[in-house]
Amino acid sequence: MKAAIQPRHIMLGLALAGAALLAAFGDRTPDGAIAEPVERPAAQAAQAVLVHTPAAGAAAIAARPAPAAASAPAPASTSTPAAASARTAAAGQAILALVPRDVLIGDADGAFNQGQNGAGPFAHQDWTPPPPPPAAPPPPPPPTAPPLPFTFLGKSVGDGAWEIYLARGDRTYVVRDKGAVIDGTYRVDAIAPPVLTLTYLPLNQVQQLNIGVFD
């Protein structure tokens, strides 16, 4: 079964034939006319401004002059920065130097203190109180007298007075009087069995020696 020829098929065939005839027999002579240059007003000279602070950048933007009337129509709109600059210059508007973003608004790391060494406003905050300072070392203990170097040998009593016999190494001592000094180091303070009370003179410390009860 043959498909019916639609009108659109006929129109497509005629258009294709017309295009083939135009390509084969059309005028291919180049146009010899030369386009004349168009004189346009020069843009006002703009002095480059270097802005160091955000406040100075805002002042420089506010101080820009109003665009002057252009004597020639603006060119067709393009999407490239160079074309935008050309349109601004053709309109007679002063062009200021581009200011880096970090100069206008400041360095983000510096503004928010978020550098490598900064804590930052959203950094972890430790509210734990610092540990107390270490306690001072205790003072050294006061000096004490050495143990008594005497060995008790015995005792006797006569006429109501006691005699105490002591030994120190190969030496023997007979202690009978209160206030007597032994070897320039020990003073006899009291003879009252069962103890003999002595004072260690270099430190003025009292020591007692067991001499037993009454015999």
mmCIF file of C-alpha atoms in Angstrom:
data_model
loop_
_atom_site.group_PDB
_atom_site.id
_atom_site.type_symbol
_atom_site.label_atom_id
_atom_site.label_comp_id
_atom_site.label_asym_id
_atom_site.label_seq_id
_atom_site.Cartn_x
_atom_site.Cartn_y
_atom_site.Cartn_z
ATOM 1 C CA MET A 1 0.000 0.000 0.000
ATOM 2 C CA LYS A 2 1.530 3.316 -1.048
ATOM 3 C CA ALA A 3 1.682 6.160 1.421
ATOM 4 C CA ALA A 4 -0.067 9.314 0.273
ATOM 5 C CA ILE A 5 2.132 12.308 -0.473
ATOM 6 C CA GLN A 6 1.442 14.988 2.072
ATOM 7 C CA PRO A 7 1.555 18.737 1.241
ATOM 8 C CA ARG A 8 4.457 19.211 3.608
ATOM 9 C CA HIS A 9 6.457 16.712 1.574
ATOM 10 C CA ILE A 10 5.878 18.804 -1.537
ATOM 11 C CA MET A 11 6.950 22.013 0.284
ATOM 12 C CA LEU A 12 10.109 20.380 1.576
ATOM 13 C CA GLY A 13 10.998 19.163 -1.905
ATOM 14 C CA LEU A 14 10.475 22.629 -3.429
ATOM 15 C CA ALA A 15 12.598 24.250 -0.700
ATOM 16 C CA LEU A 16 15.387 21.741 -1.269
ATOM 17 C CA ALA A 17 15.322 22.348 -5.023
ATOM 18 C CA GLY A 18 15.400 26.139 -4.486
ATOM 19 C CA ALA A 19 18.368 25.886 -2.195
ATOM 20 C CA ALA A 20 20.239 23.744 -4.722
ATOM 21 C CA LEU A 21 19.555 26.283 -7.525
ATOM 22 C CA LEU A 22 20.658 29.192 -5.335
ATOM 23 C CA ALA A 23 23.874 27.441 -4.431
ATOM 24 C CA ALA A 24 24.618 26.617 -8.045
ATOM 25 C CA PHE A 25 23.654 29.862 -9.797
ATOM 26 C CA GLY A 26 23.659 32.497 -7.055
ATOM 27 C CA ASP A 27 25.825 35.675 -7.128
ATOM 28 C CA ARG A 28 29.163 34.958 -5.442
ATOM 29 C CA THR A 29 30.830 38.313 -6.166
ATOM 30 C CA PRO A 30 32.214 39.829 -2.915
ATOM 31 C CA ASP A 31 31.005 43.249 -1.852
ATOM 32 C CA GLY A 32 33.729 45.814 -2.553
ATOM 33 C CA ALA A 33 32.381 48.559 -0.256
ATOM 34 C CA ILE A 34 34.581 49.561 2.694
ATOM 35 C CA ALA A 35 32.962 50.516 5.970
ATOM 36 C CA GLU A 36 33.879 54.002 7.135
ATOM 37 C CA PRO A 37 35.180 54.388 10.735
ATOM 38 C CA VAL A 38 32.852 56.073 13.223
ATOM 39 C CA GLU A 39 34.355 58.743 15.454
ATOM 40 C CA ARG A 40 33.330 58.391 19.081
ATOM 41 C CA PRO A 41 34.053 60.681 22.048
ATOM 42 C CA ALA A 42 37.021 59.624 24.144
ATOM 43 C CA ALA A 43 36.248 58.356 27.618
ATOM 44 C CA GLN A 44 37.234 60.486 30.560
ATOM 45 C CA ALA A 45 40.617 59.543 32.007
ATOM 46 C CA ALA A 46 40.186 57.629 35.224
ATOM 47 C CA GLN A 47 42.865 57.675 37.854
ATOM 48 C CA ALA A 48 43.626 54.314 39.414
ATOM 49 C CA VAL A 49 42.695 54.313 43.056
ATOM 50 C CA LEU A 50 44.261 51.868 45.473
ATOM 51 C CA VAL A 51 41.953 51.170 48.397
ATOM 52 C CA HIS A 52 43.432 49.763 51.554
ATOM 53 C CA THR A 53 40.393 49.582 53.826
ATOM 54 C CA PRO A 54 36.693 48.723 53.390
ATOM 55 C CA ALA A 55 35.697 52.285 54.388
ATOM 56 C CA ALA A 56 38.008 53.811 51.793
ATOM 57 C CA GLY A 57 36.680 51.393 49.135
ATOM 58 C CA ALA A 58 33.078 52.450 49.856
ATOM 59 C CA ALA A 59 34.096 56.135 49.664
ATOM 60 C CA ALA A 60 35.796 55.561 46.325
ATOM 61 C CA ILE A 61 32.705 53.842 44.914
ATOM 62 C CA ALA A 62 30.440 56.666 46.133
ATOM 63 C CA ALA A 63 32.769 59.270 44.563
ATOM 64 C CA ARG A 64 32.387 57.873 41.042
ATOM 65 C CA PRO A 65 31.125 60.569 38.612
ATOM 66 C CA ALA A 66 27.724 60.218 36.973
ATOM 67 C CA PRO A 67 27.798 58.846 33.427
ATOM 68 C CA ALA A 68 28.053 61.506 30.745
ATOM 69 C CA ALA A 69 25.755 61.699 27.735
ATOM 70 C CA ALA A 70 27.049 59.626 24.837
ATOM 71 C CA SER A 71 27.009 61.046 21.336
ATOM 72 C CA ALA A 72 27.003 57.656 19.658
ATOM 73 C CA PRO A 73 24.603 54.764 20.212
ATOM 74 C CA ALA A 74 25.864 52.010 22.488
ATOM 75 C CA PRO A 75 27.149 48.891 20.745
ATOM 76 C CA ALA A 76 25.344 45.586 20.870
ATOM 77 C CA SER A 77 25.327 43.844 24.265
ATOM 78 C CA THR A 78 27.977 41.167 24.766
ATOM 79 C CA SER A 79 28.743 38.886 27.648
ATOM 80 C CA THR A 80 32.524 39.408 27.925
ATOM 81 C CA PRO A 81 34.263 41.721 30.471
ATOM 82 C CA ALA A 82 36.177 43.444 27.643
ATOM 83 C CA ALA A 83 32.925 44.317 25.871
ATOM 84 C CA ALA A 84 31.462 45.645 29.130
ATOM 85 C CA SER A 85 34.524 47.871 29.640
ATOM 86 C CA ALA A 86 34.229 49.092 26.035
ATOM 87 C CA ARG A 87 30.561 50.006 26.586
ATOM 88 C CA THR A 88 31.421 51.914 29.771
ATOM 89 C CA ALA A 89 34.199 53.834 28.009
ATOM 90 C CA ALA A 90 31.917 54.628 25.056
ATOM 91 C CA ALA A 91 29.272 55.987 27.436
ATOM 92 C CA GLY A 92 31.821 58.430 28.881
ATOM 93 C CA GLN A 93 31.842 56.919 32.391
ATOM 94 C CA ALA A 94 35.098 56.954 34.346
ATOM 95 C CA ILE A 95 36.584 53.530 34.982
ATOM 96 C CA LEU A 96 38.257 53.032 38.331
ATOM 97 C CA ALA A 97 40.916 50.471 39.022
ATOM 98 C CA LEU A 98 39.626 47.103 40.186
ATOM 99 C CA VAL A 99 40.168 46.598 43.910
ATOM 100 C CA PRO A 100 40.808 43.065 45.202
ATOM 101 C CA ARG A 101 38.011 41.580 47.263
ATOM 102 C CA ASP A 102 40.209 40.900 50.288
ATOM 103 C CA VAL A 103 41.171 44.603 50.330
ATOM 104 C CA LEU A 104 37.543 45.778 50.257
ATOM 105 C CA ILE A 105 36.074 43.440 52.873
ATOM 106 C CA GLY A 106 39.243 42.293 54.581
ATOM 107 C CA ASP A 107 40.802 38.903 54.854
ATOM 108 C CA ALA A 108 38.253 36.361 56.058
ATOM 109 C CA ASP A 109 40.804 34.612 58.243
ATOM 110 C CA GLY A 110 41.856 37.892 59.801
ATOM 111 C CA ALA A 111 38.305 39.289 60.157
ATOM 112 C CA PHE A 112 36.892 36.253 61.896
ATOM 113 C CA ASN A 113 40.135 35.094 63.530
ATOM 114 C CA GLN A 114 39.906 31.721 61.815
ATOM 115 C CA GLY A 115 43.518 31.250 60.760
ATOM 116 C CA GLN A 116 45.663 28.358 61.743
ATOM 117 C CA ASN A 117 46.360 29.848 65.157
ATOM 118 C CA GLY A 118 42.970 31.514 65.743
ATOM 119 C CA ALA A 119 40.120 30.006 67.689
ATOM 120 C CA GLY A 120 37.308 31.507 65.576
ATOM 121 C CA PRO A 121 33.811 32.465 66.764
ATOM 122 C CA PHE A 122 32.443 28.945 66.208
ATOM 123 C CA ALA A 123 35.430 27.018 67.506
ATOM 124 C CA HIS A 124 35.124 24.672 70.452
ATOM 125 C CA GLN A 125 35.170 26.552 73.753
ATOM 126 C CA ASP A 126 36.514 24.777 76.814
ATOM 127 C CA TRP A 127 34.854 26.141 79.967
ATOM 128 C CA THR A 128 36.665 23.767 82.304
ATOM 129 C CA PRO A 129 38.436 25.821 84.992
ATOM 130 C CA PRO A 130 42.197 25.544 84.914
ATOM 131 C CA PRO A 131 43.734 23.157 87.401
ATOM 132 C CA PRO A 132 44.939 24.704 90.645
ATOM 133 C CA PRO A 133 48.625 25.475 90.892
ATOM 134 C CA PRO A 134 50.715 22.711 92.380
ATOM 135 C CA ALA A 135 50.964 22.822 96.128
ATOM 136 C CA ALA A 136 54.185 24.040 97.598
ATOM 137 C CA PRO A 137 56.380 21.251 98.911
ATOM 138 C CA PRO A 138 56.072 20.771 102.680
ATOM 139 C CA PRO A 139 58.812 22.329 104.749
ATOM 140 C CA PRO A 140 61.545 19.991 105.871
ATOM 141 C CA PRO A 141 60.966 18.482 109.302
ATOM 142 C CA PRO A 142 62.759 20.186 112.160
ATOM 143 C CA PRO A 143 65.984 18.560 113.236
ATOM 144 C CA THR A 144 65.696 16.030 116.036
ATOM 145 C CA ALA A 145 68.145 14.765 118.539
ATOM 146 C CA PRO A 146 69.807 11.434 117.789
ATOM 147 C CA PRO A 147 68.904 8.410 119.910
ATOM 148 C CA LEU A 148 70.562 8.323 123.299
ATOM 149 C CA PRO A 149 73.970 6.681 122.927
ATOM 150 C CA PHE A 150 74.014 5.374 126.507
ATOM 151 C CA THR A 151 73.413 1.860 127.812
ATOM 152 C CA PHE A 152 71.950 1.507 131.311
ATOM 153 C CA LEU A 153 74.142 -0.688 133.541
ATOM 154 C CA GLY A 154 72.480 -0.290 136.915
ATOM 155 C CA LYS A 155 71.673 2.070 139.789
ATOM 156 C CA SER A 156 72.032 2.430 143.538
ATOM 157 C CA VAL A 157 70.730 4.698 146.248
ATOM 158 C CA GLY A 158 72.553 5.987 149.309
ATOM 159 C CA ASP A 159 71.590 8.670 151.806
ATOM 160 C CA GLY A 160 68.511 9.389 149.668
ATOM 161 C CA ALA A 161 70.571 10.080 146.487
ATOM 162 C CA TRP A 162 70.575 7.946 143.379
ATOM 163 C CA GLU A 163 73.606 6.894 141.421
ATOM 164 C CA ILE A 164 73.023 5.793 137.819
ATOM 165 C CA TYR A 165 75.658 3.773 135.959
ATOM 166 C CA LEU A 166 75.799 4.295 132.184
ATOM 167 C CA ALA A 167 78.081 3.002 129.441
ATOM 168 C CA ARG A 168 78.957 4.565 126.055
ATOM 169 C CA GLY A 169 81.234 2.386 123.990
ATOM 170 C CA ASP A 170 84.189 1.476 126.274
ATOM 171 C CA ARG A 171 83.518 4.350 128.692
ATOM 172 C CA THR A 172 81.482 4.191 131.919
ATOM 173 C CA TYR A 173 79.678 7.133 133.574
ATOM 174 C CA VAL A 174 78.314 7.569 137.101
ATOM 175 C CA VAL A 175 75.459 10.028 137.160
ATOM 176 C CA ARG A 176 74.412 11.328 140.566
ATOM 177 C CA ASP A 177 73.955 15.101 140.441
ATOM 178 C CA LYS A 178 71.170 17.029 138.764
ATOM 179 C CA GLY A 179 72.583 19.555 136.275
ATOM 180 C CA ALA A 180 75.703 17.515 135.516
ATOM 181 C CA VAL A 181 76.823 17.559 131.810
ATOM 182 C CA ILE A 182 77.967 14.377 130.107
ATOM 183 C CA ASP A 183 80.543 14.744 127.280
ATOM 184 C CA GLY A 184 79.519 18.394 126.850
ATOM 185 C CA THR A 185 76.378 17.225 125.052
ATOM 186 C CA TYR A 186 73.833 15.894 127.521
ATOM 187 C CA ARG A 187 72.652 17.597 130.695
ATOM 188 C CA VAL A 188 71.100 15.633 133.576
ATOM 189 C CA ASP A 189 67.692 17.155 134.379
ATOM 190 C CA ALA A 190 66.132 14.570 136.693
ATOM 191 C CA ILE A 191 66.822 11.165 138.260
ATOM 192 C CA ALA A 192 63.442 9.651 139.052
ATOM 193 C CA PRO A 193 63.168 5.924 138.466
ATOM 194 C CA PRO A 194 61.924 4.457 136.222
ATOM 195 C CA VAL A 195 63.367 7.191 133.917
ATOM 196 C CA LEU A 196 66.453 9.327 133.698
ATOM 197 C CA THR A 197 65.701 12.707 132.046
ATOM 198 C CA LEU A 198 68.440 14.287 129.901
ATOM 199 C CA THR A 199 68.573 17.351 127.604
ATOM 200 C CA TYR A 200 70.391 17.236 124.242
ATOM 201 C CA LEU A 201 72.106 20.618 124.398
ATOM 202 C CA PRO A 202 72.761 21.294 120.627
ATOM 203 C CA LEU A 203 68.972 21.271 119.954
ATOM 204 C CA ASN A 204 67.736 21.811 123.520
ATOM 205 C CA GLN A 205 65.543 18.715 123.241
ATOM 206 C CA VAL A 206 64.560 16.586 126.231
ATOM 207 C CA GLN A 207 65.142 12.806 126.094
ATOM 208 C CA GLN A 208 64.465 10.045 128.595
ATOM 209 C CA LEU A 209 66.291 6.816 129.334
ATOM 210 C CA ASN A 210 64.566 3.861 131.017
ATOM 211 C CA ILE A 211 66.448 2.913 134.197
ATOM 212 C CA GLY A 212 63.873 0.514 135.675
ATOM 213 C CA VAL A 213 61.734 0.694 138.775
ATOM 214 C CA PHE A 214 62.853 0.509 142.380
ATOM 215 C CA ASP A 215 64.866 -2.609 143.207
#
